[in-house]
mmCIF file of C-alpha atoms and ligand atoms in Angstrom:
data_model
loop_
_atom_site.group_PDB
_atom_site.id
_atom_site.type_symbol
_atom_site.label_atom_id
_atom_site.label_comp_id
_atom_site.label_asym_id
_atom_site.label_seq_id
_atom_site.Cartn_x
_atom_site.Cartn_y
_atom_site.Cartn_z
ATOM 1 C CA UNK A 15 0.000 0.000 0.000
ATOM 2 C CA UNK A 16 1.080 3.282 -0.604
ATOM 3 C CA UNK A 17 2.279 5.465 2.031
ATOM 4 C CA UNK A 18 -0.428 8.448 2.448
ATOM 5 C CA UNK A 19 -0.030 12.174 3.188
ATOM 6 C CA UNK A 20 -2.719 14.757 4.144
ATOM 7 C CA UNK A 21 -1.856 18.165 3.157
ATOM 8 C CA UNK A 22 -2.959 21.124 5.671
ATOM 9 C CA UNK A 23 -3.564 24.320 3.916
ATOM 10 C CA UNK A 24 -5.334 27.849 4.252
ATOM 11 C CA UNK A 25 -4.958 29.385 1.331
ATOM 12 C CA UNK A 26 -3.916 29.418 -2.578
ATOM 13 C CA UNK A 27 -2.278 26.404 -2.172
ATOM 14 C CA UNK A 28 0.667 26.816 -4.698
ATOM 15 C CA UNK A 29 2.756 24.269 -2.987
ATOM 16 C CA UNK A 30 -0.054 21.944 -2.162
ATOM 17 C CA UNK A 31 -0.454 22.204 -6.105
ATOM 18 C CA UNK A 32 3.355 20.958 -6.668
ATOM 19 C CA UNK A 33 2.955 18.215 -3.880
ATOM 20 C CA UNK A 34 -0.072 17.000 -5.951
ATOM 21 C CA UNK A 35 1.701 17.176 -9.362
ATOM 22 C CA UNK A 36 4.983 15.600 -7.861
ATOM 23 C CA UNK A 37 3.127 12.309 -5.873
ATOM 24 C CA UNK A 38 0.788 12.073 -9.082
ATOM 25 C CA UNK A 39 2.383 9.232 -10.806
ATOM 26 C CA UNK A 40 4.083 8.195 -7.962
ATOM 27 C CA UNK A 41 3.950 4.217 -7.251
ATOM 28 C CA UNK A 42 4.897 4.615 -3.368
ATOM 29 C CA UNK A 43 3.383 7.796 -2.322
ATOM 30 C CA UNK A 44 -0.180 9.417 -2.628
ATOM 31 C CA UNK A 45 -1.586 12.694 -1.733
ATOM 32 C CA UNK A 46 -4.446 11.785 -0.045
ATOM 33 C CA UNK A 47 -6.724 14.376 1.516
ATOM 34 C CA UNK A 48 -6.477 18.160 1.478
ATOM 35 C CA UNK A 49 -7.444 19.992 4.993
ATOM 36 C CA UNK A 50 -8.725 23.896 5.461
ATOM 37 C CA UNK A 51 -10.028 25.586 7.873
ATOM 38 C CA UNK A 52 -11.198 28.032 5.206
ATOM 39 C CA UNK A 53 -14.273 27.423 3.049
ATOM 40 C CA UNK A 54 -13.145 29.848 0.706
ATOM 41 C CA UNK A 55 -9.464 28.364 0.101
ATOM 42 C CA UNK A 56 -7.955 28.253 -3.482
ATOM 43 C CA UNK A 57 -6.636 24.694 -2.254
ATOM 44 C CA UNK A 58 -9.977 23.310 -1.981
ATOM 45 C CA UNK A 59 -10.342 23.753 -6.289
ATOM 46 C CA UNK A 60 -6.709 22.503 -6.544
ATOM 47 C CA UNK A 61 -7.821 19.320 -4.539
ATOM 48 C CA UNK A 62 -10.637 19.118 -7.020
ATOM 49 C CA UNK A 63 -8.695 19.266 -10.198
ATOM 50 C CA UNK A 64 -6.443 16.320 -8.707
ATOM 51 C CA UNK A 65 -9.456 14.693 -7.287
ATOM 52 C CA UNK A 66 -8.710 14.739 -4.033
ATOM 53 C CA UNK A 67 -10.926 14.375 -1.143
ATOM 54 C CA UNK A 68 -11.055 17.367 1.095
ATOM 55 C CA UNK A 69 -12.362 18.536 4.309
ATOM 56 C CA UNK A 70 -13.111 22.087 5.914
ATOM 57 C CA UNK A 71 -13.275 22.276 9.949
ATOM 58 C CA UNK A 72 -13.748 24.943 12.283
ATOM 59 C CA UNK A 73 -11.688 25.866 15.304
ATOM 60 C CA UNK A 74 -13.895 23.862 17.417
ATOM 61 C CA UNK A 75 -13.707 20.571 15.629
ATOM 62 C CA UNK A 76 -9.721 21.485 15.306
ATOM 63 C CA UNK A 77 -8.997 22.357 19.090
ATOM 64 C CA UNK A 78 -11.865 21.072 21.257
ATOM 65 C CA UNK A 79 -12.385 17.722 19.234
ATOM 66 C CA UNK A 80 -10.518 14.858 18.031
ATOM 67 C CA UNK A 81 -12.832 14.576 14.659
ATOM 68 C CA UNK A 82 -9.500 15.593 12.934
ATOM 69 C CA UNK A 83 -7.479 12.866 14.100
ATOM 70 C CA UNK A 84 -10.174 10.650 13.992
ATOM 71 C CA UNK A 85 -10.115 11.318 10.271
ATOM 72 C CA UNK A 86 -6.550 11.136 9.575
ATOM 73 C CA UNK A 87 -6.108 7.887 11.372
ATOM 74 C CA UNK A 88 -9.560 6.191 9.364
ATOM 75 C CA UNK A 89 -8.232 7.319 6.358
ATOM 76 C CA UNK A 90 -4.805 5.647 7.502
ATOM 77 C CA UNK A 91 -2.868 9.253 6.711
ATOM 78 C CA UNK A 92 1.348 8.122 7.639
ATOM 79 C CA UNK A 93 2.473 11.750 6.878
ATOM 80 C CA UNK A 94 0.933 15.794 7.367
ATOM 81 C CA UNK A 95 2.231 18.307 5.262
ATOM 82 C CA UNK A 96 1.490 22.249 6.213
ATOM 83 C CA UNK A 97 1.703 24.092 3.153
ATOM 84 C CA UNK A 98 0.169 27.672 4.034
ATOM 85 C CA UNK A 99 -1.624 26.383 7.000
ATOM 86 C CA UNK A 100 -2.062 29.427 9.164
ATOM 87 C CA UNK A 101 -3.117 27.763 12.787
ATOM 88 C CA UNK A 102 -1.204 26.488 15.914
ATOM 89 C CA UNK A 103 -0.906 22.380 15.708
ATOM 90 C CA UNK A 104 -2.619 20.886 18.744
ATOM 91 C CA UNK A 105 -0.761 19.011 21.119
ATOM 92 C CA UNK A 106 -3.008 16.211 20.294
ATOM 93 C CA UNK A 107 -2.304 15.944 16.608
ATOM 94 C CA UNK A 108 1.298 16.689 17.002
ATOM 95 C CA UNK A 109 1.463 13.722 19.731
ATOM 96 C CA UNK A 110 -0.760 11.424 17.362
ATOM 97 C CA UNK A 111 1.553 12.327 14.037
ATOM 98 C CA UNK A 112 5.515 12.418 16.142
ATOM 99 C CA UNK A 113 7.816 13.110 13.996
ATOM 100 C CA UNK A 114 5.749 13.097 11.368
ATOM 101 C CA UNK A 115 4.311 16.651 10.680
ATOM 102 C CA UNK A 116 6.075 19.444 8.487
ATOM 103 C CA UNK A 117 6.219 22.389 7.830
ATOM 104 C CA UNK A 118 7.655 25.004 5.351
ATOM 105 C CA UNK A 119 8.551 28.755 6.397
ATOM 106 C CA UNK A 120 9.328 31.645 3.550
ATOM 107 C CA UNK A 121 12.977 32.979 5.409
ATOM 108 C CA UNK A 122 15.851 31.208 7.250
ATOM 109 C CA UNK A 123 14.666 30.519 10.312
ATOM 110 C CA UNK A 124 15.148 31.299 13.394
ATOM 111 C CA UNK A 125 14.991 34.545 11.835
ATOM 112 C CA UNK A 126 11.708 36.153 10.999
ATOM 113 C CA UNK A 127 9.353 33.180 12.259
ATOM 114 C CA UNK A 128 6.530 33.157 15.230
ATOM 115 C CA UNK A 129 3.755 34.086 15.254
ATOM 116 C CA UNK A 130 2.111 36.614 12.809
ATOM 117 C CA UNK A 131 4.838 35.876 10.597
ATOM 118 C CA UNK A 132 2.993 34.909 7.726
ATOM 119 C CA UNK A 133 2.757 35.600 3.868
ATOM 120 C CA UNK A 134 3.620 39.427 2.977
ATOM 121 C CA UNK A 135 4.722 39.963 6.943
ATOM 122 C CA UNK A 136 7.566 37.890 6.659
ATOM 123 C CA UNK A 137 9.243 39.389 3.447
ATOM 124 C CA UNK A 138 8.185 42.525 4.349
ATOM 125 C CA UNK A 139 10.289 42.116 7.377
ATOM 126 C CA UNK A 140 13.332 40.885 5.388
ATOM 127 C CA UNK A 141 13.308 43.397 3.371
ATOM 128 C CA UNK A 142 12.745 46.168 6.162
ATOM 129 C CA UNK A 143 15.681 44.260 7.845
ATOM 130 C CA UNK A 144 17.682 45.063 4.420
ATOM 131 C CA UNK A 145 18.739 41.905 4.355
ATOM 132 C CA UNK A 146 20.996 40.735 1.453
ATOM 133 C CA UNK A 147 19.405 37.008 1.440
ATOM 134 C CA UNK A 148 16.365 35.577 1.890
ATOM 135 C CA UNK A 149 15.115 31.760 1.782
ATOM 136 C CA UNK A 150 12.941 29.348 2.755
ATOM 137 C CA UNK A 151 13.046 26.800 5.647
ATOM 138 C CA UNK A 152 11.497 23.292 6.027
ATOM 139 C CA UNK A 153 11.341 22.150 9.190
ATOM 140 C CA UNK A 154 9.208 19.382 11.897
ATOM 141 C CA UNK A 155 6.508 21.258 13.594
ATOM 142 C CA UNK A 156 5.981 21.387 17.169
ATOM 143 C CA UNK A 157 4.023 22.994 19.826
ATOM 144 C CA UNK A 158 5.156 26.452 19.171
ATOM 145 C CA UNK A 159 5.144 28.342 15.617
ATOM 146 C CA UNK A 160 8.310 27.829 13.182
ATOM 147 C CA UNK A 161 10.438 26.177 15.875
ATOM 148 C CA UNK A 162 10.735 22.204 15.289
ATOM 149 C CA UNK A 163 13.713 20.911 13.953
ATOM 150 C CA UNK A 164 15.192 22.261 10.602
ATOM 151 C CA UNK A 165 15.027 19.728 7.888
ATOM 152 C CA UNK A 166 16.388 22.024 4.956
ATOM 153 C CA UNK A 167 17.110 25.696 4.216
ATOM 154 C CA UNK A 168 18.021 27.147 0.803
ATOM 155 C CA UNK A 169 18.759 31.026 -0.124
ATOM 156 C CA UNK A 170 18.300 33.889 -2.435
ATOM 157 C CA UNK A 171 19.713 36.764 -3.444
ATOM 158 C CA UNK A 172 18.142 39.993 -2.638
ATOM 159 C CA UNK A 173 19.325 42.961 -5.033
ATOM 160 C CA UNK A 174 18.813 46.450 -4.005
ATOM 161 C CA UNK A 175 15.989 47.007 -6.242
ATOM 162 C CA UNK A 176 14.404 44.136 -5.809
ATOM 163 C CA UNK A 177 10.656 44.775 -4.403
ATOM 164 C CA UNK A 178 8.291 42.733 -2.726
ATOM 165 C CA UNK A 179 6.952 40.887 -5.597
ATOM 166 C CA UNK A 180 10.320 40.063 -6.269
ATOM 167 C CA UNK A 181 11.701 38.789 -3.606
ATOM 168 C CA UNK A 182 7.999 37.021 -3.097
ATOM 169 C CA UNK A 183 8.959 35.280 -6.465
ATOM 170 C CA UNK A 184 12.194 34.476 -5.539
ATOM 171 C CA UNK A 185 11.086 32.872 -2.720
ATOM 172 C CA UNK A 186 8.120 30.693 -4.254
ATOM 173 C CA UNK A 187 10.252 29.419 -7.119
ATOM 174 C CA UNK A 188 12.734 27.767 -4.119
ATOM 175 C CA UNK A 189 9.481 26.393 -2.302
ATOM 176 C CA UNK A 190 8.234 24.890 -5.177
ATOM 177 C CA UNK A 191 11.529 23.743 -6.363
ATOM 178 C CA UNK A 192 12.573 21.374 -3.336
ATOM 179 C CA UNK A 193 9.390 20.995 -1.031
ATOM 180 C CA UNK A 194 7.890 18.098 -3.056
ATOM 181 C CA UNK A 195 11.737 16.691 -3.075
ATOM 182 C CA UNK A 196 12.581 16.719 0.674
ATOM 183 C CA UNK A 197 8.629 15.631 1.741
ATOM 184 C CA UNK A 198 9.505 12.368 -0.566
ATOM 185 C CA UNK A 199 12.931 12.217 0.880
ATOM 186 C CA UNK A 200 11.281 11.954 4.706
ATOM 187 C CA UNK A 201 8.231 9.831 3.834
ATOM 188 C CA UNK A 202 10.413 7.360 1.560
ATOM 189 C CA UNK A 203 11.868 6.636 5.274
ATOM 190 C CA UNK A 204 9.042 6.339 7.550
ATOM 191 C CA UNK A 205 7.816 3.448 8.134
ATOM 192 C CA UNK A 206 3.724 2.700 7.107
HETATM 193 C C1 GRF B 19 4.353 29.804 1.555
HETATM 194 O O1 GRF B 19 5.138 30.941 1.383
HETATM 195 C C2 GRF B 19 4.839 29.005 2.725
HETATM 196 O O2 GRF B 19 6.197 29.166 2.973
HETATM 197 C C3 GRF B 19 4.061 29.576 3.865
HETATM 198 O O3 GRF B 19 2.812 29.915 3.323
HETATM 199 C C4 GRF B 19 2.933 30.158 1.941
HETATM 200 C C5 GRF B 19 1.917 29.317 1.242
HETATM 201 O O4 GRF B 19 1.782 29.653 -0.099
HETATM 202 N N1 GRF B 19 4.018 28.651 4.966
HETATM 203 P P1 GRF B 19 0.872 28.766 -1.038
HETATM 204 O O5 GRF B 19 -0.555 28.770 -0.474
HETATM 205 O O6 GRF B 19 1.437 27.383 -1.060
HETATM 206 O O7 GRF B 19 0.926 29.434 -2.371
#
């Protein structure tokens, strides 16, 4: 049987979207439900396209309930991936999935991560910083936002004129470029 990941998301999605296309035709890995906590999500059309089942929950079915877990562990789910997934793990989940929840964060942590360090806020930061690099970092997830153990960084440039859409860009292209690759690189090594 293939090993199974859920992907956690609250938004557009564009790395859920290249997890999706990378586990595709893949004989030993599958993508196998999408999770929001927002109806409205981009992710939830992405899931569609790939034909993926999804599910939407509120913060009461996420914090006060274990119908989350309860799903993940029916639908046998080895593996969580957060991909733009903008709410604290519970210590539940986290102590149902050890080990076996990541993450990805737009800069090198442990600088500009915690909380409220999200989307535009985070290179806005960089750049305010002036700093001359930027990345991304993947990392486990724990209790506490953006500080589980780093599984990969990898950098950019910044140039002086570069704005926030470009540095944004910059940023993305590394995402997409090696999230799918270190995901498979972990999961290839759990066992089911
Ligand atoms: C990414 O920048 C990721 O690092 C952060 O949230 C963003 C999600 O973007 N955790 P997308 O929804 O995958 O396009």
């Amino acid at each position: 049987m293939k090993k199974r990941i859920a992907i956690f998301a609250s938004g557009s999605g564009s790395n859920a979207q290249k997890l999706m296309e990378h586990f595709k035709r893949s004989n030993e890995i599958e993508i196998s439900l999408v999770l929001t906590n927002n109806a409205d999500a981009y992710v939830l059309q992405r899931a569609d396209n790939f034909e993926i089942p999804t599910h939407v929950f509120d913060k009461n079915e996420f914090y006060k309930t274990e119908e989350v877990i309860d799903l993940l562990k029916n639908l046998e789910i080895d593996f969580i991936v957060l991909a733009g997934f903008l709410w604290l793990i519970p210590k539940s989940l986290i102590n149902a999935y050890p080990g076996r929840i990541v993450n990805i964060h737009p800069a090198l942590l442990p600088k500009f991560g915690g909380k409220g360090m999200y989307g535009d806020h985070v290179h806005n930061a960089v750049m305010a910083a002036g700093e001359a690099e930027g990345g991304i970092t993947i990392h486990y997830v724990d209790e506490n936002y953006d500080e589980g153990e780093y599984i990969y960084q990898a950098r950019y440039r910044i140039d002086k004129n570069d704005n926030l859409e470009m540095v944004k860009f910059k940023g993305q292209q590394l995402e997409h470029q090696h999230y799918p690759r270190v995901v498979e690189t972990i999961v290839k090594k759990i066992k089911k």
